[in-house]
JSON list of C-alpha atoms in Angstrom, two decimals:
[
{"chain": "A", "resi": 403, "resn": "MET", "atom": "CA", "xyz": [-13.17, 18.40, 42.49]},
{"chain": "A", "resi": 404, "resn": "SER", "atom": "CA", "xyz": [-11.42, 20.57, 45.02]},
{"chain": "A", "resi": 405, "resn": "PRO", "atom": "CA", "xyz": [-12.51, 20.56, 48.64]},
{"chain": "A", "resi": 406, "resn": "ARG", "atom": "CA", "xyz": [-14.74, 23.37, 49.86]},
{"chain": "A", "resi": 407, "resn": "PRO", "atom": "CA", "xyz": [-12.64, 26.19, 51.33]},
{"chain": "A", "resi": 408, "resn": "SER", "atom": "CA", "xyz": [-13.12, 27.09, 54.97]},
{"chain": "A", "resi": 409, "resn": "ALA", "atom": "CA", "xyz": [-14.73, 30.40, 55.82]},
{"chain": "A", "resi": 410, "resn": "ALA", "atom": "CA", "xyz": [-11.44, 31.87, 57.03]},
{"chain": "A", "resi": 411, "resn": "GLY", "atom": "CA", "xyz": [-9.55, 30.70, 53.95]},
{"chain": "A", "resi": 412, "resn": "THR", "atom": "CA", "xyz": [-12.19, 32.15, 51.67]},
{"chain": "A", "resi": 413, "resn": "GLU", "atom": "CA", "xyz": [-11.99, 35.62, 53.16]},
{"chain": "A", "resi": 414, "resn": "SER", "atom": "CA", "xyz": [-8.19, 35.72, 53.09]},
{"chain": "A", "resi": 415, "resn": "SER", "atom": "CA", "xyz": [-8.04, 34.55, 49.49]},
{"chain": "A", "resi": 416, "resn": "ARG", "atom": "CA", "xyz": [-10.59, 37.17, 48.48]},
{"chain": "A", "resi": 417, "resn": "ASP", "atom": "CA", "xyz": [-8.70, 39.94, 50.26]},
{"chain": "A", "resi": 418, "resn": "SER", "atom": "CA", "xyz": [-5.29, 38.98, 48.89]},
{"chain": "A", "resi": 419, "resn": "GLY", "atom": "CA", "xyz": [-6.50, 38.59, 45.28]},
{"chain": "A", "resi": 420, "resn": "SER", "atom": "CA", "xyz": [-4.24, 35.57, 44.75]},
{"chain": "A", "resi": 421, "resn": "ALA", "atom": "CA", "xyz": [-4.03, 34.16, 41.26]},
{"chain": "A", "resi": 422, "resn": "GLY", "atom": "CA", "xyz": [-5.94, 30.93, 40.74]},
{"chain": "A", "resi": 423, "resn": "GLN", "atom": "CA", "xyz": [-8.43, 31.71, 43.50]},
{"chain": "A", "resi": 424, "resn": "ILE", "atom": "CA", "xyz": [-12.14, 31.95, 42.90]},
{"chain": "A", "resi": 425, "resn": "SER", "atom": "CA", "xyz": [-13.27, 35.54, 42.58]},
{"chain": "A", "resi": 426, "resn": "PRO", "atom": "CA", "xyz": [-16.02, 36.70, 44.95]},
{"chain": "A", "resi": 427, "resn": "ASP", "atom": "CA", "xyz": [-18.47, 37.40, 42.13]},
{"chain": "A", "resi": 428, "resn": "SER", "atom": "CA", "xyz": [-18.13, 33.87, 40.67]},
{"chain": "A", "resi": 429, "resn": "THR", "atom": "CA", "xyz": [-19.39, 32.02, 43.74]},
{"chain": "A", "resi": 430, "resn": "SER", "atom": "CA", "xyz": [-22.98, 31.19, 44.43]},
{"chain": "A", "resi": 431, "resn": "PRO", "atom": "CA", "xyz": [-24.37, 33.28, 47.31]},
{"chain": "A", "resi": 432, "resn": "THR", "atom": "CA", "xyz": [-26.38, 30.33, 48.56]},
{"chain": "A", "resi": 433, "resn": "SER", "atom": "CA", "xyz": [-23.81, 27.56, 48.55]},
{"chain": "A", "resi": 434, "resn": "GLY", "atom": "CA", "xyz": [-20.37, 29.19, 48.50]},
{"chain": "A", "resi": 435, "resn": "PHE", "atom": "CA", "xyz": [-19.39, 26.94, 45.60]},
{"chain": "A", "resi": 436, "resn": "PRO", "atom": "CA", "xyz": [-18.47, 28.35, 42.20]},
{"chain": "A", "resi": 437, "resn": "ASP", "atom": "CA", "xyz": [-21.42, 29.05, 39.91]},
{"chain": "A", "resi": 438, "resn": "ASP", "atom": "CA", "xyz": [-22.03, 26.71, 37.00]},
{"chain": "A", "resi": 439, "resn": "GLU", "atom": "CA", "xyz": [-20.95, 29.34, 34.47]},
{"chain": "A", "resi": 440, "resn": "ALA", "atom": "CA", "xyz": [-17.71, 30.06, 36.33]},
{"chain": "A", "resi": 441, "resn": "VAL", "atom": "CA", "xyz": [-16.67, 26.39, 36.43]},
{"chain": "A", "resi": 442, "resn": "SER", "atom": "CA", "xyz": [-17.67, 25.06, 33.04]},
{"chain": "A", "resi": 443, "resn": "PRO", "atom": "CA", "xyz": [-19.34, 27.36, 30.56]},
{"chain": "A", "resi": 444, "resn": "GLN", "atom": "CA", "xyz": [-21.99, 25.59, 28.51]},
{"chain": "A", "resi": 445, "resn": "SER", "atom": "CA", "xyz": [-21.73, 26.38, 24.84]},
{"chain": "A", "resi": 446, "resn": "PRO", "atom": "CA", "xyz": [-24.59, 25.54, 22.48]},
{"chain": "A", "resi": 447, "resn": "GLY", "atom": "CA", "xyz": [-22.23, 23.30, 20.49]},
{"chain": "A", "resi": 448, "resn": "SER", "atom": "CA", "xyz": [-21.37, 21.12, 23.49]},
{"chain": "A", "resi": 449, "resn": "GLU", "atom": "CA", "xyz": [-25.07, 20.50, 24.23]},
{"chain": "A", "resi": 450, "resn": "THR", "atom": "CA", "xyz": [-25.60, 19.43, 20.61]},
{"chain": "A", "resi": 451, "resn": "MET", "atom": "CA", "xyz": [-22.63, 17.05, 20.81]},
{"chain": "A", "resi": 452, "resn": "ARG", "atom": "CA", "xyz": [-24.04, 15.46, 23.98]},
{"chain": "A", "resi": 453, "resn": "ARG", "atom": "CA", "xyz": [-27.41, 14.95, 22.27]},
{"chain": "A", "resi": 454, "resn": "ILE", "atom": "CA", "xyz": [-25.75, 13.28, 19.28]},
{"chain": "A", "resi": 455, "resn": "LYS", "atom": "CA", "xyz": [-23.72, 11.02, 21.58]},
{"chain": "A", "resi": 456, "resn": "ARG", "atom": "CA", "xyz": [-26.85, 10.03, 23.55]},
{"chain": "A", "resi": 457, "resn": "GLN", "atom": "CA", "xyz": [-28.61, 8.99, 20.32]},
{"chain": "A", "resi": 458, "resn": "ASN", "atom": "CA", "xyz": [-26.17, 6.08, 20.04]},
{"chain": "A", "resi": 459, "resn": "MET", "atom": "CA", "xyz": [-26.68, 4.96, 23.64]},
{"chain": "A", "resi": 460, "resn": "THR", "atom": "CA", "xyz": [-29.26, 2.76, 25.31]},
{"chain": "A", "resi": 461, "resn": "ILE", "atom": "CA", "xyz": [-31.28, 3.57, 28.43]},
{"chain": "A", "resi": 462, "resn": "ASP", "atom": "CA", "xyz": [-31.40, 0.97, 31.19]},
{"chain": "A", "resi": 463, "resn": "ALA", "atom": "CA", "xyz": [-34.43, 0.14, 33.35]},
{"chain": "A", "resi": 464, "resn": "TYR", "atom": "CA", "xyz": [-33.54, 2.95, 35.77]},
{"chain": "A", "resi": 465, "resn": "GLY", "atom": "CA", "xyz": [-33.24, 5.68, 33.12]},
{"chain": "A", "resi": 466, "resn": "PHE", "atom": "CA", "xyz": [-29.44, 5.90, 32.83]},
{"chain": "A", "resi": 467, "resn": "TYR", "atom": "CA", "xyz": [-27.69, 6.14, 29.45]},
{"chain": "A", "resi": 468, "resn": "HIS", "atom": "CA", "xyz": [-25.12, 3.42, 28.62]},
{"chain": "A", "resi": 469, "resn": "GLU", "atom": "CA", "xyz": [-22.93, 2.70, 25.63]},
{"chain": "A", "resi": 470, "resn": "SER", "atom": "CA", "xyz": [-24.81, 0.49, 23.19]},
{"chain": "A", "resi": 471, "resn": "GLN", "atom": "CA", "xyz": [-24.00, -3.16, 23.68]},
{"chain": "A", "resi": 472, "resn": "THR", "atom": "CA", "xyz": [-25.17, -6.25, 21.90]},
{"chain": "A", "resi": 473, "resn": "PRO", "atom": "CA", "xyz": [-28.84, -6.66, 22.75]},
{"chain": "A", "resi": 474, "resn": "GLN", "atom": "CA", "xyz": [-29.96, -9.75, 24.60]},
{"chain": "A", "resi": 475, "resn": "THR", "atom": "CA", "xyz": [-31.91, -12.23, 22.59]},
{"chain": "A", "resi": 476, "resn": "PRO", "atom": "CA", "xyz": [-35.44, -12.92, 23.83]},
{"chain": "A", "resi": 477, "resn": "GLY", "atom": "CA", "xyz": [-35.46, -16.10, 25.87]},
{"chain": "A", "resi": 478, "resn": "SER", "atom": "CA", "xyz": [-31.88, -15.81, 27.12]},
{"chain": "A", "resi": 479, "resn": "PRO", "atom": "CA", "xyz": [-31.58, -16.29, 30.91]},
{"chain": "A", "resi": 480, "resn": "GLN", "atom": "CA", "xyz": [-30.82, -12.60, 31.55]},
{"chain": "A", "resi": 481, "resn": "SER", "atom": "CA", "xyz": [-33.53, -11.34, 29.20]},
{"chain": "A", "resi": 482, "resn": "PRO", "atom": "CA", "xyz": [-36.59, -9.84, 30.86]},
{"chain": "A", "resi": 483, "resn": "THR", "atom": "CA", "xyz": [-38.76, -11.63, 28.29]},
{"chain": "A", "resi": 484, "resn": "SER", "atom": "CA", "xyz": [-37.44, -15.11, 29.02]},
{"chain": "A", "resi": 485, "resn": "PRO", "atom": "CA", "xyz": [-40.26, -17.63, 29.65]},
{"chain": "A", "resi": 486, "resn": "THR", "atom": "CA", "xyz": [-39.25, -18.43, 33.23]},
{"chain": "A", "resi": 487, "resn": "ASN", "atom": "CA", "xyz": [-38.91, -14.78, 34.10]},
{"chain": "A", "resi": 488, "resn": "SER", "atom": "CA", "xyz": [-42.31, -13.83, 32.66]},
{"chain": "A", "resi": 489, "resn": "THR", "atom": "CA", "xyz": [-44.02, -16.76, 34.41]},
{"chain": "A", "resi": 490, "resn": "SER", "atom": "CA", "xyz": [-42.63, -15.86, 37.81]},
{"chain": "A", "resi": 491, "resn": "GLN", "atom": "CA", "xyz": [-43.32, -12.20, 37.15]},
{"chain": "A", "resi": 492, "resn": "ASN", "atom": "CA", "xyz": [-46.97, -12.93, 36.29]},
{"chain": "A", "resi": 493, "resn": "ARG", "atom": "CA", "xyz": [-47.33, -15.02, 39.44]},
{"chain": "A", "resi": 494, "resn": "ARG", "atom": "CA", "xyz": [-45.80, -12.25, 41.55]},
{"chain": "A", "resi": 495, "resn": "GLU", "atom": "CA", "xyz": [-48.09, -9.63, 39.97]},
{"chain": "A", "resi": 496, "resn": "THR", "atom": "CA", "xyz": [-51.12, -11.80, 40.74]},
{"chain": "A", "resi": 497, "resn": "GLU", "atom": "CA", "xyz": [-50.02, -12.17, 44.37]},
{"chain": "A", "resi": 498, "resn": "TRP", "atom": "CA", "xyz": [-49.48, -8.43, 44.69]},
{"chain": "A", "resi": 499, "resn": "ARG", "atom": "CA", "xyz": [-52.84, -7.60, 43.11]},
{"chain": "A", "resi": 500, "resn": "GLU", "atom": "CA", "xyz": [-54.62, -9.90, 45.58]},
{"chain": "A", "resi": 501, "resn": "LEU", "atom": "CA", "xyz": [-52.71, -8.39, 48.49]},
{"chain": "A", "resi": 502, "resn": "LEU", "atom": "CA", "xyz": [-53.46, -4.81, 47.43]},
{"chain": "A", "resi": 503, "resn": "GLU", "atom": "CA", "xyz": [-57.16, -5.50, 46.81]},
{"chain": "A", "resi": 504, "resn": "ASN", "atom": "CA", "xyz": [-57.57, -7.00, 50.29]},
{"chain": "A", "resi": 505, "resn": "TRP", "atom": "CA", "xyz": [-55.17, -4.67, 52.11]},
{"chain": "A", "resi": 506, "resn": "SER", "atom": "CA", "xyz": [-56.08, -3.57, 55.59]},
{"chain": "A", "resi": 507, "resn": "PRO", "atom": "CA", "xyz": [-53.34, -2.21, 57.87]},
{"chain": "A", "resi": 508, "resn": "ALA", "atom": "CA", "xyz": [-55.19, -3.53, 60.93]},
{"chain": "A", "resi": 509, "resn": "LEU", "atom": "CA", "xyz": [-54.70, -7.11, 59.73]},
{"chain": "A", "resi": 510, "resn": "TYR", "atom": "CA", "xyz": [-50.92, -6.86, 59.79]},
{"chain": "A", "resi": 511, "resn": "LYS", "atom": "CA", "xyz": [-50.24, -5.02, 63.06]},
{"chain": "A", "resi": 512, "resn": "LYS", "atom": "CA", "xyz": [-50.50, -7.53, 65.90]},
{"chain": "A", "resi": 513, "resn": "LYS", "atom": "CA", "xyz": [-50.44, -11.10, 64.62]},
{"chain": "A", "resi": 514, "resn": "ARG", "atom": "CA", "xyz": [-47.15, -12.67, 63.58]},
{"chain": "A", "resi": 515, "resn": "ASP", "atom": "CA", "xyz": [-48.31, -15.76, 61.69]},
{"chain": "A", "resi": 516, "resn": "ARG", "atom": "CA", "xyz": [-47.45, -16.69, 58.11]},
{"chain": "A", "resi": 517, "resn": "ALA", "atom": "CA", "xyz": [-50.42, -14.81, 56.65]},
{"chain": "A", "resi": 518, "resn": "THR", "atom": "CA", "xyz": [-49.38, -11.55, 58.27]},
{"chain": "A", "resi": 519, "resn": "LEU", "atom": "CA", "xyz": [-45.74, -11.99, 57.30]},
{"chain": "A", "resi": 520, "resn": "TRP", "atom": "CA", "xyz": [-46.66, -12.55, 53.65]},
{"chain": "A", "resi": 521, "resn": "PRO", "atom": "CA", "xyz": [-46.42, -8.82, 52.68]},
{"chain": "A", "resi": 522, "resn": "CYS", "atom": "CA", "xyz": [-42.92, -8.69, 54.17]},
{"chain": "A", "resi": 523, "resn": "MET", "atom": "CA", "xyz": [-41.89, -11.72, 52.16]},
{"chain": "A", "resi": 524, "resn": "LEU", "atom": "CA", "xyz": [-43.35, -10.21, 48.98]},
{"chain": "A", "resi": 525, "resn": "LEU", "atom": "CA", "xyz": [-41.50, -6.94, 49.60]},
{"chain": "A", "resi": 526, "resn": "ARG", "atom": "CA", "xyz": [-38.20, -8.81, 49.86]},
{"chain": "A", "resi": 527, "resn": "ILE", "atom": "CA", "xyz": [-38.89, -10.55, 46.56]},
{"chain": "A", "resi": 528, "resn": "ARG", "atom": "CA", "xyz": [-39.66, -7.21, 44.86]},
{"chain": "A", "resi": 529, "resn": "ILE", "atom": "CA", "xyz": [-42.71, -5.19, 43.86]},
{"chain": "A", "resi": 530, "resn": "PRO", "atom": "CA", "xyz": [-43.44, -5.61, 40.14]},
{"chain": "A", "resi": 531, "resn": "GLU", "atom": "CA", "xyz": [-42.89, -2.46, 38.07]},
{"chain": "A", "resi": 532, "resn": "SER", "atom": "CA", "xyz": [-46.50, -2.41, 36.91]},
{"chain": "A", "resi": 533, "resn": "LEU", "atom": "CA", "xyz": [-47.81, -2.21, 40.49]},
{"chain": "A", "resi": 534, "resn": "ARG", "atom": "CA", "xyz": [-45.17, -0.07, 42.22]},
{"chain": "A", "resi": 535, "resn": "ALA", "atom": "CA", "xyz": [-47.12, 3.18, 42.36]},
{"chain": "A", "resi": 536, "resn": "GLN", "atom": "CA", "xyz": [-50.27, 1.48, 43.62]},
{"chain": "A", "resi": 537, "resn": "ALA", "atom": "CA", "xyz": [-48.33, -0.67, 46.11]},
{"chain": "A", "resi": 538, "resn": "TRP", "atom": "CA", "xyz": [-46.42, 2.18, 47.72]},
{"chain": "A", "resi": 539, "resn": "CYS", "atom": "CA", "xyz": [-49.53, 4.36, 47.95]},
{"chain": "A", "resi": 540, "resn": "THR", "atom": "CA", "xyz": [-51.41, 1.50, 49.61]},
{"chain": "A", "resi": 541, "resn": "LEU", "atom": "CA", "xyz": [-48.58, 0.51, 51.97]},
{"chain": "A", "resi": 542, "resn": "ALA", "atom": "CA", "xyz": [-47.96, 4.14, 52.97]},
{"chain": "A", "resi": 543, "resn": "ASP", "atom": "CA", "xyz": [-51.70, 4.66, 53.55]},
{"chain": "A", "resi": 544, "resn": "CYS", "atom": "CA", "xyz": [-51.70, 7.72, 51.28]},
{"chain": "A", "resi": 545, "resn": "GLN", "atom": "CA", "xyz": [-55.49, 7.99, 51.15]},
{"chain": "A", "resi": 546, "resn": "ASN", "atom": "CA", "xyz": [-55.64, 8.72, 54.88]},
{"chain": "A", "resi": 547, "resn": "ILE", "atom": "CA", "xyz": [-52.75, 11.19, 55.01]},
{"chain": "A", "resi": 548, "resn": "LYS", "atom": "CA", "xyz": [-53.66, 13.34, 52.01]},
{"chain": "A", "resi": 549, "resn": "LYS", "atom": "CA", "xyz": [-53.62, 17.09, 52.53]},
{"chain": "A", "resi": 550, "resn": "PRO", "atom": "CA", "xyz": [-56.15, 18.62, 50.14]},
{"chain": "A", "resi": 551, "resn": "GLY", "atom": "CA", "xyz": [-54.84, 21.75, 48.44]},
{"chain": "A", "resi": 552, "resn": "GLU", "atom": "CA", "xyz": [-51.21, 21.21, 49.53]},
{"chain": "A", "resi": 553, "resn": "TYR", "atom": "CA", "xyz": [-49.91, 20.56, 45.99]},
{"chain": "A", "resi": 554, "resn": "GLU", "atom": "CA", "xyz": [-51.65, 23.67, 44.62]},
{"chain": "A", "resi": 555, "resn": "ARG", "atom": "CA", "xyz": [-50.20, 25.75, 47.47]},
{"chain": "A", "resi": 556, "resn": "LEU", "atom": "CA", "xyz": [-46.69, 24.54, 46.64]},
{"chain": "A", "resi": 557, "resn": "LEU", "atom": "CA", "xyz": [-47.18, 25.32, 42.94]},
{"chain": "A", "resi": 558, "resn": "VAL", "atom": "CA", "xyz": [-47.97, 28.99, 43.59]},
{"chain": "A", "resi": 559, "resn": "GLN", "atom": "CA", "xyz": [-45.21, 29.36, 46.18]},
{"chain": "A", "resi": 560, "resn": "THR", "atom": "CA", "xyz": [-42.51, 31.84, 45.16]},
{"chain": "A", "resi": 561, "resn": "PRO", "atom": "CA", "xyz": [-39.23, 30.17, 44.14]},
{"chain": "A", "resi": 562, "resn": "GLN", "atom": "CA", "xyz": [-36.46, 30.26, 46.70]},
{"chain": "A", "resi": 563, "resn": "PRO", "atom": "CA", "xyz": [-32.74, 30.65, 45.87]},
{"chain": "A", "resi": 564, "resn": "ILE", "atom": "CA", "xyz": [-32.05, 27.07, 46.97]},
{"chain": "A", "resi": 565, "resn": "PHE", "atom": "CA", "xyz": [-34.23, 25.81, 44.09]},
{"chain": "A", "resi": 566, "resn": "ASP", "atom": "CA", "xyz": [-31.63, 27.12, 41.60]},
{"chain": "A", "resi": 567, "resn": "VAL", "atom": "CA", "xyz": [-28.85, 25.32, 43.45]},
{"chain": "A", "resi": 568, "resn": "ILE", "atom": "CA", "xyz": [-30.83, 22.06, 43.49]},
{"chain": "A", "resi": 569, "resn": "GLU", "atom": "CA", "xyz": [-31.65, 22.40, 39.78]},
{"chain": "A", "resi": 570, "resn": "ARG", "atom": "CA", "xyz": [-27.97, 22.88, 38.93]},
{"chain": "A", "resi": 571, "resn": "ASP", "atom": "CA", "xyz": [-26.72, 20.09, 41.22]},
{"chain": "A", "resi": 572, "resn": "ILE", "atom": "CA", "xyz": [-29.16, 17.46, 39.92]},
{"chain": "A", "resi": 573, "resn": "ASN", "atom": "CA", "xyz": [-27.60, 17.81, 36.48]},
{"chain": "A", "resi": 574, "resn": "ARG", "atom": "CA", "xyz": [-24.14, 17.46, 38.02]},
{"chain": "A", "resi": 575, "resn": "CYS", "atom": "CA", "xyz": [-25.09, 14.40, 40.09]},
{"chain": "A", "resi": 576, "resn": "PHE", "atom": "CA", "xyz": [-26.91, 12.55, 37.33]},
{"chain": "A", "resi": 577, "resn": "PRO", "atom": "CA", "xyz": [-25.38, 13.65, 34.01]},
{"chain": "A", "resi": 578, "resn": "ASP", "atom": "CA", "xyz": [-26.14, 10.25, 32.47]},
{"chain": "A", "resi": 579, "resn": "HIS", "atom": "CA", "xyz": [-29.80, 10.05, 33.56]},
{"chain": "A", "resi": 580, "resn": "SER", "atom": "CA", "xyz": [-32.41, 10.57, 30.85]},
{"chain": "A", "resi": 581, "resn": "MET", "atom": "CA", "xyz": [-34.56, 12.83, 33.05]},
{"chain": "A", "resi": 582, "resn": "PHE", "atom": "CA", "xyz": [-31.78, 15.12, 34.28]},
{"chain": "A", "resi": 583, "resn": "CYS", "atom": "CA", "xyz": [-29.21, 15.24, 31.47]},
{"chain": "A", "resi": 584, "resn": "GLU", "atom": "CA", "xyz": [-30.71, 18.29, 29.73]},
{"chain": "A", "resi": 585, "resn": "VAL", "atom": "CA", "xyz": [-31.32, 21.70, 31.22]},
{"chain": "A", "resi": 586, "resn": "GLY", "atom": "CA", "xyz": [-35.07, 21.99, 31.74]},
{"chain": "A", "resi": 587, "resn": "GLY", "atom": "CA", "xyz": [-35.53, 18.23, 31.25]},
{"chain": "A", "resi": 588, "resn": "GLU", "atom": "CA", "xyz": [-38.37, 16.12, 32.61]},
{"chain": "A", "resi": 589, "resn": "GLY", "atom": "CA", "xyz": [-36.87, 15.59, 36.07]}
]
């Protein structure tokens, strides 16, 4: 990827009409970078080829596509279904459930004993996948900072030009992510 041209260099290259320079009509008015179509035109055939290639790939826990590798056998040390892993995971989920059910921010503000440090220790160990949404909403005190009607207001808001730039750049940044790899995908 070539570095972004300076403002002075951009004007002089547009005025001189040098070969190999980006034409003024092929740059995005919002970012100054070349538009998606000017850099790499997307043909319907190339999208089909990417879909076929992704069919033979696996998706990791974070949603990224990877070349298919030999699957782990259940019970192997790295396998998420190994007995030791599931036992510790169940114990951690139980601890997190108890913490979330009895959560009160006032309990953890002033005192610095072992009981008040327990949430910090649990956070370092990791929040179980099954409880992440509930845990972060509880820890961030979402119930008390909700703004009723805010989401609906944002939905009816008129799109801004920056939204198109963000939409295009997400696909460029995460071409191997299952939510962003297709135009108009889930993400």
